[in-house]
Coordinates of C-alpha atoms and ligand atoms in Angstrom, one line a residue:
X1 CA 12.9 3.8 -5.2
X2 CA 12.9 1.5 -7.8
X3 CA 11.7 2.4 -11.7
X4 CA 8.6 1.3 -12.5
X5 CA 7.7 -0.8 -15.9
X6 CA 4.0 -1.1 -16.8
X7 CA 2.9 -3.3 -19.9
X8 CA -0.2 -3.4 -21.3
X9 CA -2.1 -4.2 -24.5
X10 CA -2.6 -0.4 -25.6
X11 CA -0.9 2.2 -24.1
X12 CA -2.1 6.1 -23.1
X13 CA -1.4 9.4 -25.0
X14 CA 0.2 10.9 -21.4
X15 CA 0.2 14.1 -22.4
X16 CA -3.6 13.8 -22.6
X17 CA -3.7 11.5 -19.2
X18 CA -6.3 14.0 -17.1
X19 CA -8.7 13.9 -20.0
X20 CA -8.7 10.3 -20.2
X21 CA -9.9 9.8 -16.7
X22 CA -10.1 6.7 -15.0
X23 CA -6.9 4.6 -14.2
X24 CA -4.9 6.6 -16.7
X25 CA -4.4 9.1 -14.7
X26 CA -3.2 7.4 -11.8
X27 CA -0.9 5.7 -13.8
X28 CA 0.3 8.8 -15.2
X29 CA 1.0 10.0 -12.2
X30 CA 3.2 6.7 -11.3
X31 CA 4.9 6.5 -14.4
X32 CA 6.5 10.6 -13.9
X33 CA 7.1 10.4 -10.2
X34 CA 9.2 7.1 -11.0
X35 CA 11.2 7.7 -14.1
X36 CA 8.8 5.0 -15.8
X37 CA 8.7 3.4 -18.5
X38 CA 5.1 2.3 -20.2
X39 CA 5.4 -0.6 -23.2
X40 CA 2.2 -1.6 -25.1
X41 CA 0.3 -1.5 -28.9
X42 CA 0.9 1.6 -30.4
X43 CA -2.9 0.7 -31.9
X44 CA -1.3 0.9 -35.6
X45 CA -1.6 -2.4 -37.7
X46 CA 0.7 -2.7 -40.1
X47 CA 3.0 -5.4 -41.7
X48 CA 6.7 -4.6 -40.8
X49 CA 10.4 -6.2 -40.8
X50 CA 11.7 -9.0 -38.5
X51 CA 14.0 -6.6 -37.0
X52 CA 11.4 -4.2 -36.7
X53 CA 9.3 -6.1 -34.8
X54 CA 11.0 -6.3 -31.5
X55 CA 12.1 -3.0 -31.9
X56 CA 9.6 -0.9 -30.0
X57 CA 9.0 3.3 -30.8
X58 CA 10.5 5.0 -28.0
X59 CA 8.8 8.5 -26.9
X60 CA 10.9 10.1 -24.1
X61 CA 7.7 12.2 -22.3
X62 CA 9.3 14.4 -19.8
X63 CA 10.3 11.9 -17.1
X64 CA 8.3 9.2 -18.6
X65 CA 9.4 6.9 -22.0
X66 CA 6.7 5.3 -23.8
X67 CA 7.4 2.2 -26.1
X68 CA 5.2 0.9 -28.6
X69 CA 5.2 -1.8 -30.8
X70 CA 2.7 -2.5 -33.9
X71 CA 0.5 -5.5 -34.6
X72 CA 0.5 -7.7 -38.0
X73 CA -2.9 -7.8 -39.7
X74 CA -3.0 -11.3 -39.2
X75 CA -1.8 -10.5 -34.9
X76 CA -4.9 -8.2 -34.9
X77 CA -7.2 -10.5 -35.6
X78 CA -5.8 -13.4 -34.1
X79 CA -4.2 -12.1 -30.8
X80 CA -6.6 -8.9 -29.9
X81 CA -10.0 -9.8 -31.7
X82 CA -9.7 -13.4 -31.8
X83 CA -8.4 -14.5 -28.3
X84 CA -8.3 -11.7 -26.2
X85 CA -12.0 -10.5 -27.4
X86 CA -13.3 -13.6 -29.4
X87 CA -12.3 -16.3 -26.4
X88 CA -10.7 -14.6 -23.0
X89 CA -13.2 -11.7 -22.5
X90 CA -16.9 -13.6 -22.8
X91 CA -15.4 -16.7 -20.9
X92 CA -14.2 -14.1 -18.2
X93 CA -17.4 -12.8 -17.8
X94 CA -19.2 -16.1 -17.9
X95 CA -20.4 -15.9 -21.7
X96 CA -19.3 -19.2 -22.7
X97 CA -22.0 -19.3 -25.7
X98 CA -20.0 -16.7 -27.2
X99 CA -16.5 -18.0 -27.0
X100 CA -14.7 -18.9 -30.0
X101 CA -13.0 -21.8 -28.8
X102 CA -12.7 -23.5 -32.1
X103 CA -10.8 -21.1 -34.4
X104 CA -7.3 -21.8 -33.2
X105 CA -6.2 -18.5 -31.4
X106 CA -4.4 -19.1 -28.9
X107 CA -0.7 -19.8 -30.5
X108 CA -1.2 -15.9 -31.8
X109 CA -2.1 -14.6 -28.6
X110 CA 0.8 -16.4 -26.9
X111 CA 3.6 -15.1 -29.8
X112 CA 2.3 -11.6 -29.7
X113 CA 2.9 -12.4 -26.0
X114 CA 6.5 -13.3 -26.6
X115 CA 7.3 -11.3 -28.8
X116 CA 6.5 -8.1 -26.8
X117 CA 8.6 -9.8 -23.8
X118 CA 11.7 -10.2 -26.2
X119 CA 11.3 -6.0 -27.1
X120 CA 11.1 -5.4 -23.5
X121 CA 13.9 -7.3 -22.4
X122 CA 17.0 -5.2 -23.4
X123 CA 15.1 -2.5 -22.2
X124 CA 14.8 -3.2 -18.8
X125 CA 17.3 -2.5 -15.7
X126 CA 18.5 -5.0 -12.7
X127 CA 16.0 -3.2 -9.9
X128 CA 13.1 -2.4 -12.4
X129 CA 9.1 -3.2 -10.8
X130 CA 7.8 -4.6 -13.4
X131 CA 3.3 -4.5 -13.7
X132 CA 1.3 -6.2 -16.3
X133 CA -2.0 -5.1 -16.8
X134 CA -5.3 -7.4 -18.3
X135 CA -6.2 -10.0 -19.7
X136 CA -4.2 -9.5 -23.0
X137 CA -1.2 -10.0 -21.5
X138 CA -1.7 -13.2 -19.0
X139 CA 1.3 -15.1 -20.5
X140 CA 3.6 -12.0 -20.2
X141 CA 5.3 -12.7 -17.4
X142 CA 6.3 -16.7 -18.2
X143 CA 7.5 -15.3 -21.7
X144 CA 9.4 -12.6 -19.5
X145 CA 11.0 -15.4 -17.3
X146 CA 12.0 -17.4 -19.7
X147 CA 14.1 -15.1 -20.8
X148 CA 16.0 -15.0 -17.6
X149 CA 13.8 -11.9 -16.2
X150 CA 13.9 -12.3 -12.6
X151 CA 12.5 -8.7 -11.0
X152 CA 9.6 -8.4 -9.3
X153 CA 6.4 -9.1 -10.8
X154 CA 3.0 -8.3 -10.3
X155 CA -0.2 -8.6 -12.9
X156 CA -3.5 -6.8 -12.7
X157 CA -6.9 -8.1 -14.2
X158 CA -9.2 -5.5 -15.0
X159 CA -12.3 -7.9 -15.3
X160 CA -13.7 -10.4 -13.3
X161 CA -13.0 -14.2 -12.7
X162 CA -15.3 -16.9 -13.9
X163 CA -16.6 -19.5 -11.4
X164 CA -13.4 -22.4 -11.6
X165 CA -16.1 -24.5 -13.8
X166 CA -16.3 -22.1 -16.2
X167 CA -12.5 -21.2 -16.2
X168 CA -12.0 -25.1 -16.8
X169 CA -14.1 -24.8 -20.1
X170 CA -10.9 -23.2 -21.8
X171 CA -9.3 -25.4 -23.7
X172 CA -5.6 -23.7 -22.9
X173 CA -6.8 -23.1 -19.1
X174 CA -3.4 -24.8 -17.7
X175 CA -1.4 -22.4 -20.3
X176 CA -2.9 -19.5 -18.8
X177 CA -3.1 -20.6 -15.1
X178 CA 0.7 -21.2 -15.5
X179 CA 1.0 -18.1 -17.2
X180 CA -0.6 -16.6 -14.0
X181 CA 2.1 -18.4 -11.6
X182 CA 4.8 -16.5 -12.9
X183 CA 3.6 -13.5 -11.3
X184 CA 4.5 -12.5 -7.7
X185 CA 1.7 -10.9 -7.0
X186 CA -1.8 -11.1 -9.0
X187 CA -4.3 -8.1 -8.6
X188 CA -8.0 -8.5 -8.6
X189 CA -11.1 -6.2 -8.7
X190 CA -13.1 -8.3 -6.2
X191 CA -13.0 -10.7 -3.1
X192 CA -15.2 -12.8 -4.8
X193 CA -12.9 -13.0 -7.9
X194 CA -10.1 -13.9 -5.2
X195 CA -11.9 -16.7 -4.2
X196 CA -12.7 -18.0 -7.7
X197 CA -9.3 -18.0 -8.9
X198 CA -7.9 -19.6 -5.7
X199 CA -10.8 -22.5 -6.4
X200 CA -9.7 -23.0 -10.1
X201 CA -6.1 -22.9 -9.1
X202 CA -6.8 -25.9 -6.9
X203 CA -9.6 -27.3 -8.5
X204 CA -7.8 -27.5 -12.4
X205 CA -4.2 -27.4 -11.5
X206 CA -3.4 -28.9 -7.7
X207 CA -2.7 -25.4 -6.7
X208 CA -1.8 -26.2 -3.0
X209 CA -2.9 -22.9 -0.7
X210 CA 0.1 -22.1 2.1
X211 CA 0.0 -21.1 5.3
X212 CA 1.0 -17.4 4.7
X213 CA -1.9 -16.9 2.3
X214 CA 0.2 -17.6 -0.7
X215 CA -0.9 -20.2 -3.3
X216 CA 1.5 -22.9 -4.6
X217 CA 1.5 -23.5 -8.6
X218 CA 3.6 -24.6 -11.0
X219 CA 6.7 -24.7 -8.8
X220 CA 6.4 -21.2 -7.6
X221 CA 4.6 -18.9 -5.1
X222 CA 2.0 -16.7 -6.0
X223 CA 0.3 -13.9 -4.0
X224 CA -3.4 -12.9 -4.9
X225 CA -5.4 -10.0 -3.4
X226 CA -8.0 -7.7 -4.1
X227 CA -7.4 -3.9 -5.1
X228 CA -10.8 -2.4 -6.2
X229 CA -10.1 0.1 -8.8
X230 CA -11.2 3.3 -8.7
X231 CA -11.3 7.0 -10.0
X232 CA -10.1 10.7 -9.9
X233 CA -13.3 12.4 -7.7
X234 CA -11.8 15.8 -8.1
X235 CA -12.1 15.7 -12.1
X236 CA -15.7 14.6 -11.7
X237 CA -17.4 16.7 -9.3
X238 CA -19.5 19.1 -11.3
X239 CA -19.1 22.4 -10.8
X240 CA -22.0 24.2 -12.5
X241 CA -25.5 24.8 -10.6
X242 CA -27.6 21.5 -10.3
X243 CA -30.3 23.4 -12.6
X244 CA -30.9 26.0 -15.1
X245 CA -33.1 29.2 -13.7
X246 CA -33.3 29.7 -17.7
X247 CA -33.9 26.2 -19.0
X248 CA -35.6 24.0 -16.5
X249 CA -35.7 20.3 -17.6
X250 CA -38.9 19.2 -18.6
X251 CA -38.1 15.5 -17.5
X252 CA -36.2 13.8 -15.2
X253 CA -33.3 12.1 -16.3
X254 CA -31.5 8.5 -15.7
X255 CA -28.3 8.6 -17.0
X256 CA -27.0 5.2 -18.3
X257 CA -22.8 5.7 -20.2
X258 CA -21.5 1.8 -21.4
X259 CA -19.1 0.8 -23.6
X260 CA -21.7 -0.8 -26.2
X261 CA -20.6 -4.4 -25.0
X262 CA -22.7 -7.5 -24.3
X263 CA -21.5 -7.7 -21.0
X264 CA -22.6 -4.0 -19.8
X265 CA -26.6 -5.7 -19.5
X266 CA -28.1 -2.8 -22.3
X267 CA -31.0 -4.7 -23.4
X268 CA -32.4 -5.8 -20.3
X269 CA -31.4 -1.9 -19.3
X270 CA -33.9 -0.8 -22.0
X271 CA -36.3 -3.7 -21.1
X272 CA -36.7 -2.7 -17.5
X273 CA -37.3 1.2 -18.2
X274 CA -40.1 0.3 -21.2
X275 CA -42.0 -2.3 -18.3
X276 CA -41.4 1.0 -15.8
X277 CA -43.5 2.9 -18.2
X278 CA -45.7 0.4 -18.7
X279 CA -46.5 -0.5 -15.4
X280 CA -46.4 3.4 -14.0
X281 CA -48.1 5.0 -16.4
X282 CA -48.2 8.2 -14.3
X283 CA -44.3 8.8 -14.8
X284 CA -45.1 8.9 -18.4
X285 CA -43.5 12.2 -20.1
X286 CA -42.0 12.6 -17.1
X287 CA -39.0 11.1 -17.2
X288 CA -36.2 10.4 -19.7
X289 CA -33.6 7.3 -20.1
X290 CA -30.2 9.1 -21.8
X291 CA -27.8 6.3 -22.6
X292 CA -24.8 6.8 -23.8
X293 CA -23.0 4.1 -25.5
X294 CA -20.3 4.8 -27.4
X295 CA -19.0 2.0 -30.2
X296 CA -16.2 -0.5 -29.3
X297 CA -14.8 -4.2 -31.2
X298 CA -17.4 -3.4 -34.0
X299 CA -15.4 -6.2 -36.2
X300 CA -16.2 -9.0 -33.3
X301 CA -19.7 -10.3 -34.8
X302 CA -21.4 -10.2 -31.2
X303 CA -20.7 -6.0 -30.7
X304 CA -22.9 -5.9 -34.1
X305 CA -25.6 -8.2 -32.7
X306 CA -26.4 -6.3 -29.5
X307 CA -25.9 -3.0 -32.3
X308 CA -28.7 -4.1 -33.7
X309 CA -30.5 -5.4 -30.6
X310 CA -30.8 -2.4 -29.3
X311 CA -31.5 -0.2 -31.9
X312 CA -34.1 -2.2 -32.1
X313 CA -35.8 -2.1 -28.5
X314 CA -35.0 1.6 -28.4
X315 CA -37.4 2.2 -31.6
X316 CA -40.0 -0.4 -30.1
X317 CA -39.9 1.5 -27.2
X318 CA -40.1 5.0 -28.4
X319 CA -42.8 3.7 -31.0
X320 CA -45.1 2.3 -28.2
X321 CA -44.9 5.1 -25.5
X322 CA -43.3 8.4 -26.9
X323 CA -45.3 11.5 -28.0
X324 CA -44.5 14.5 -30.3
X325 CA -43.0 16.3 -27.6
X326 CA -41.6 13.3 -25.4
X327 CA -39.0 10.4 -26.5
X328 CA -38.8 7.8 -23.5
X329 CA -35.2 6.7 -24.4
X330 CA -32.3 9.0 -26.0
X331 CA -29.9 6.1 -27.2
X332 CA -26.6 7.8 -28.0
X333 CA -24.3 5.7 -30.3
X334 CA -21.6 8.0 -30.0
X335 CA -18.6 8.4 -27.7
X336 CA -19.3 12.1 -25.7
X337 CA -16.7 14.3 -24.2
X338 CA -15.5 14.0 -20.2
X339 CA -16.6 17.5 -19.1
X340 CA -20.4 17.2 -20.8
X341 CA -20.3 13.6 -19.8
X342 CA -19.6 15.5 -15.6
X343 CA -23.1 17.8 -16.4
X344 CA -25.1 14.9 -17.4
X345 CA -24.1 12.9 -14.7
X346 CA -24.9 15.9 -12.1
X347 CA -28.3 16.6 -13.6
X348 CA -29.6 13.2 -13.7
X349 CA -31.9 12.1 -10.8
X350 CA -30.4 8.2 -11.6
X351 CA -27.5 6.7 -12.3
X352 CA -28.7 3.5 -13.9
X353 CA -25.3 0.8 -14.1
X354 CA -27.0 -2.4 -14.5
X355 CA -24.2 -4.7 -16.3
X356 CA -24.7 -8.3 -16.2
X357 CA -21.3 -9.0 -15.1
X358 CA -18.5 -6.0 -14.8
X359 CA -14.8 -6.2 -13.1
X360 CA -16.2 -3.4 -11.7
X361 CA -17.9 -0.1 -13.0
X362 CA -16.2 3.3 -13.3
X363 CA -19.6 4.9 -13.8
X364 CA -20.8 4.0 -10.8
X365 CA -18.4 5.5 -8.7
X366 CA -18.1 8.9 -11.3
X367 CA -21.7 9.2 -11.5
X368 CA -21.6 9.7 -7.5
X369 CA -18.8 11.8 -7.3
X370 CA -20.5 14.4 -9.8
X371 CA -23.6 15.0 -7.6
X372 CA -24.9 17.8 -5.7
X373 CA -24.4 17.0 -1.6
X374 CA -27.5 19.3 -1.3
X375 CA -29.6 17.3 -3.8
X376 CA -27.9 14.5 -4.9
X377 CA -29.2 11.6 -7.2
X378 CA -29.9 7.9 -6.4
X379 CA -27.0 4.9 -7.7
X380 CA -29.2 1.7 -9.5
X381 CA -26.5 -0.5 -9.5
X382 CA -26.2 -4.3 -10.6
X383 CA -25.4 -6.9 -7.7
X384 CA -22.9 -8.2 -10.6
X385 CA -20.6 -5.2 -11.0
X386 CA -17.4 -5.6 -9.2
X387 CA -18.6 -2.1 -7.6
X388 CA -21.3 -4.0 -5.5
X389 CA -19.1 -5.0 -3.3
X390 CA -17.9 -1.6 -1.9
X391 CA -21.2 0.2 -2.9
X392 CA -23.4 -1.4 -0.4
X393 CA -25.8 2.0 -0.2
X394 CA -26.8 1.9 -4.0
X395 CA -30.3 0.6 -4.5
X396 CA -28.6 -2.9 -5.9
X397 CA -30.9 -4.9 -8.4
X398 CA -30.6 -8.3 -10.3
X399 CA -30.3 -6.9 -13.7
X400 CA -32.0 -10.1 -15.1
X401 CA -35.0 -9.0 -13.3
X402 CA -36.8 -6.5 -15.3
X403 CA -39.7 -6.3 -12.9
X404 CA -37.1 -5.4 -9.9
X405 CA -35.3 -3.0 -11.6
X406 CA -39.3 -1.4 -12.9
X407 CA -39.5 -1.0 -9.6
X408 CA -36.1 0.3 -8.3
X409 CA -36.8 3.2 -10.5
X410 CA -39.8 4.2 -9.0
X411 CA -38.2 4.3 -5.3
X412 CA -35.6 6.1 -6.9
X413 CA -37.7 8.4 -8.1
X414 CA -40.2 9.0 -4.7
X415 CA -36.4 9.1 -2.6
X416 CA -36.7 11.8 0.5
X417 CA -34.0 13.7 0.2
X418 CA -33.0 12.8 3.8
X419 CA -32.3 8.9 2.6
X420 CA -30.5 10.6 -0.4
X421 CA -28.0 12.5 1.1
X422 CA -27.4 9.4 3.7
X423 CA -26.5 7.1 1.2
X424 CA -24.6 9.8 -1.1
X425 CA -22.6 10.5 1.7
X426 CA -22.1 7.1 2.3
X427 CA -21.1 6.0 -0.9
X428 CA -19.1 9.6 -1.7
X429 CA -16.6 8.4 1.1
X430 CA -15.9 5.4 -0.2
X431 CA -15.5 6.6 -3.8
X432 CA -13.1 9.3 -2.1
X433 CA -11.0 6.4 -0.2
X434 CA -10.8 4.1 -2.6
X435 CA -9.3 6.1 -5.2
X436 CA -7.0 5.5 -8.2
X437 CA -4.4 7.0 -6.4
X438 CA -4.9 4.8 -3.5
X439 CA -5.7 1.3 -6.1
X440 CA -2.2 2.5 -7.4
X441 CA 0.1 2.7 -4.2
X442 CA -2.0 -0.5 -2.6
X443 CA -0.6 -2.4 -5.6
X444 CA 2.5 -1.6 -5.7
X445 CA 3.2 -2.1 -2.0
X446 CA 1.6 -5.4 -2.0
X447 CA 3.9 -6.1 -4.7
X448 CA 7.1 -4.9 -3.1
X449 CA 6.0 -6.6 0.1
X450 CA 5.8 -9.8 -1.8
X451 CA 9.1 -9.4 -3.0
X452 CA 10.6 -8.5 0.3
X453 CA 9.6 -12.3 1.3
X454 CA 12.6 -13.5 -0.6
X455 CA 12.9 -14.5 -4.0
X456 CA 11.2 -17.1 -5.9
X457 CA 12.7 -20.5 -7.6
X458 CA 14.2 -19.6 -10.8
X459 CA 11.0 -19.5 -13.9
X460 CA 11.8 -23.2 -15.0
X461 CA 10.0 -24.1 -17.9
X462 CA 7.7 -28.0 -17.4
X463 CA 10.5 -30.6 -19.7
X464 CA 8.2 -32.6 -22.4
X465 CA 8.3 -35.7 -20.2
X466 CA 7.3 -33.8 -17.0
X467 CA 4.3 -32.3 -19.3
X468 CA 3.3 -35.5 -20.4
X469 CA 2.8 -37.0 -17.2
X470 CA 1.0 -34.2 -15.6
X471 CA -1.5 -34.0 -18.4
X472 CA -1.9 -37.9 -17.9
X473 CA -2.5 -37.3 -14.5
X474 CA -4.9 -34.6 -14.8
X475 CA -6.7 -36.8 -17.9
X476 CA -7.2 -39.7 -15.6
X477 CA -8.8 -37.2 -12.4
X478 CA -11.2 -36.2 -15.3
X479 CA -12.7 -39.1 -16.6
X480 CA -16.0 -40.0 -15.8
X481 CA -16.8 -42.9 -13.8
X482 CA -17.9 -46.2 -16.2
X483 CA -20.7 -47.9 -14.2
X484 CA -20.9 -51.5 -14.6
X485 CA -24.9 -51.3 -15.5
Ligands
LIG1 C1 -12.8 -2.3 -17.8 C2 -13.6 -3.3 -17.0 C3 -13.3 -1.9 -15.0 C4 -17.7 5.6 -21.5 N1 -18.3 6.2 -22.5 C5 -17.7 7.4 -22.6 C6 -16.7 7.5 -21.7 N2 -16.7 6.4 -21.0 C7 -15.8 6.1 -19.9 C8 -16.5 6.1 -18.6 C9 -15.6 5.2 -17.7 C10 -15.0 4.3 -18.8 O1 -15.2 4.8 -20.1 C11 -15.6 2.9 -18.7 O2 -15.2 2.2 -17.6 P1 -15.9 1.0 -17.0 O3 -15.3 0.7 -15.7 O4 -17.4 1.3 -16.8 O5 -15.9 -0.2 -18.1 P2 -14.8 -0.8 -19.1 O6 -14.5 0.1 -20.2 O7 -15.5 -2.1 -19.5 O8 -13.5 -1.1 -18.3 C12 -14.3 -2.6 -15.9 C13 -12.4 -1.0 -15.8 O9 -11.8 -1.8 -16.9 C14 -11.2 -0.4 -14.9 O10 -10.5 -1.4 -14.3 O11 -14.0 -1.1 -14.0 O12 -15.1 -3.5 -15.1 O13 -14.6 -3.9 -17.9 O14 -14.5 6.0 -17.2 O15 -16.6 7.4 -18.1 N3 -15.9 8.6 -21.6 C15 -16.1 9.6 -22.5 N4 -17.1 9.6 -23.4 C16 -18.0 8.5 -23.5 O16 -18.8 8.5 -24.4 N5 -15.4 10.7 -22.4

């Protein structure tokens, strides 16, 4: 079996995999049983030599080498806040108010690009399976070709596709897309995103779609599929009694746990429990929202916006409806640990994962792996999470619509336990087949299979000239008409 190579912007402390949860430990798992070999950020900034630079930290980890390079101050701000947060991440999920399109990242983001595909070259080995992972990393691969890098190929994006519209609003879209066609093989969380990209592909760049499935860009043949990610369920089923004999709870709880990030829908969150209250006044000091929401890309002005924002509607909130011995919402700006983070999910009567737009939602899937069969809670999950598309037995809201999701917490709430168990179970089984494990070895064979069509065209860099007149093409099928009148 062949070694496998992951890259990715920041890499995994692997002796500390099982704690991270999530992909991590999947990848983990991939990275011992196959001698691996795991290059990313170390997530030190620092200024360092010329020589240094290419020269990744090597940590041998049993069977497993880690390789980490550092960023420049300047890299930091440029390639990981600036493009990859300030430009690729609200585009991605359809915030194109928020994009920075006008400071001039992009040349970072594609040398930081480069230059970890030169410290990764003399590393690798003629029958190496090489995966890229995110949205950090898109031009990777082409760098990676260019230097003559010929193995098999395959990219995964974490977060979701943009309509082809919005993907067309980036200024370096045809950079990227042809960063995408030197792939053999690109992952996706969704079918929907599948379709998306195949539309932009055609729509902004001729992409030509082949018989076999495969879509032709750029000179070369690129596979795209959906692998839905998933979880560990054995590392969140909760083990300890669904309640206390000692403590009862004195409320019932939804359980909300989001990065705080624009994109995870917070506001409208908060929004939709206050109008609840309002508008079921008998619920009031009877339940609780708990959301957790630990800090992320503080330095990226929007994270401190939506800081604010909801520090805000949490204290309006409070203020209007909470008494000396009841606050409505316990807003938690703090990361918590895995095992306590197992408990809450078990002893809340609601998962409540209502992101505006999400690649796909972790929660959702641990928060029904950590119920009770006997008594288990009820998923309120956003149509918009990649998640919806496998979850179909959540109660699935709009979560712009604060009066639906009002009332999704009231039938939450009034449940039989008969409908609850049916769509636990329901949901449980999917969680349970559509593991990391599973996301993991669906990749990977997807990718080998690809290969095992034969190999592609040699990566051969567009001459100026050829450029030129593709760009004039492309400039004259975008101009609007001129009417006569
Ligand atoms: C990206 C995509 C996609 C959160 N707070 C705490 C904590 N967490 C853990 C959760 C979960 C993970 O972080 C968050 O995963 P999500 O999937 O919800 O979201 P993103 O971080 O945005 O991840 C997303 C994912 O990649 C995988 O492909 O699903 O769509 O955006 O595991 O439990 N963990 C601990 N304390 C916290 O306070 N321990």
């Amino acid at each position: 079996m062949s070694r496998i190579v992951l890259v990715s912007n920041r890499v995994a402390d692997l002796s500390r995999a099982a704690q991270a949860g999530g992909v991590v430990i999947a990848i983990a798992d991939l990275l011992r049983s196959r001698n691996g070999l795991w290059l990313g950020w170390s997530g030190k900034i620092g200024e360092k030599s010329e020589e240094q630079r290419t020269a990744p930290d090597i940590l041998e980890t049993g069977t497993a080498t880690v390789a980490t390079l550092h960023l420049s101050n300047r890299e930091y701000k440029e390639y990981y806040l600036g493009y990859s947060n300030g430009v690729l991440w609200p585009v991605f999920h359809s915030r194109l108010d928020l994009a920075q399109f006008e400071a001039g990242y992009y040349q970072r983001y594609l040398e930081v690009n480069r230059r970890f595909a030169q410290a990764l070259r003399p590393l690798l080995r003629p029958h190496d399976t090489i995966w890229v992972h995110d949205y950090h990393m898109i031009p990777f691969g082409m760098e990676l070709r260019k230097l003559g890098v010929e193995n098999p190929m395959g990219f995964f994006l974490h977060i979701p596709v943009p309509p082809a519209q919005t993907f067309l609003a980036i200024p370096e879209h045809r950079e990227l897309a042809r960063g995408l066609a030197a792939y053999d093989l690109v992952g996706l969380q969704t079918r929907v995103d599948v379709g998306n990209l195949i539309d932009y592909l055609q729509d902004g760049v001729f992409g030509r779609l082949l018989q076999d499935g495969r879509i032709r860009a750029f000179d070369r043949e690129l596979s795209i599929a959906s692998f839905p990610v998933g979880i560990d369920v054995d590392s969140f089923i909760g083990s300890r009694p669904k309640r206390s004999r000692e403590h009862p709870p004195t409320a019932t709880r939804l359980i909300g746990v989001d990065r705080l990030d624009y994109t995870k829908g917070l506001p409208q969150k908060f929004r939709a429990f206050g109008r609840f209250l309002e508008k079921y006044p008998d619920y009031r000091r009877k339940v609780i929202l708990s959301q957790i929401a630990p800090p992320t890309r503080e330095s990226v002005v929007a994270y401190a916006d939506i800081r604010h924002e909801l520090e805000t509607l949490s204290g309006t909130i409070n203020g209007k409806f909470g008494e000396l011995d009841w606050v409505p919402i316990q807003y938690i700006h703090r990361s918590t640990p895995r095992r306590m983070l197992v408990d809450v999910y078990r002893h809340s009567r609601i998962g409540f994962v209502t992101p505006l737009r999400d690649g796909m939602n972790l929660v959702a899937k641990e928060y029904v792996a950590a119920q009770d069969p006997e008594d288990p809670g009820v998923l309120i999950l956003s149509r918009f999470a990649g998640a919806a598309e496998q979850m179909k037995q959540a109660l699935i809201v709009n979560p712009y619509d604060v009066e639906e999701m009002a009332d999704s917490i009231k039938v939450a709430l009034e449940m039989g336990l008969q409908e609850r168990q049916d769509r636990y179970q329901a949901l449980v089984s999917g969680v349970r087949t559509h593991d990391t494990f599973a996301w993991c070895r669906s990749f990977l064979s997807a990718l080998e299979n690809v290969r095992r069509r034969g190999p592609q065209l040699p990566f051969d860099p567009p001459s100026e000239a050829a450029k030129k007149a593709l760009q004039e093409i492309e400039h004259a099928h975008e101009l609007p008409n001129i009417r006569s009148n």
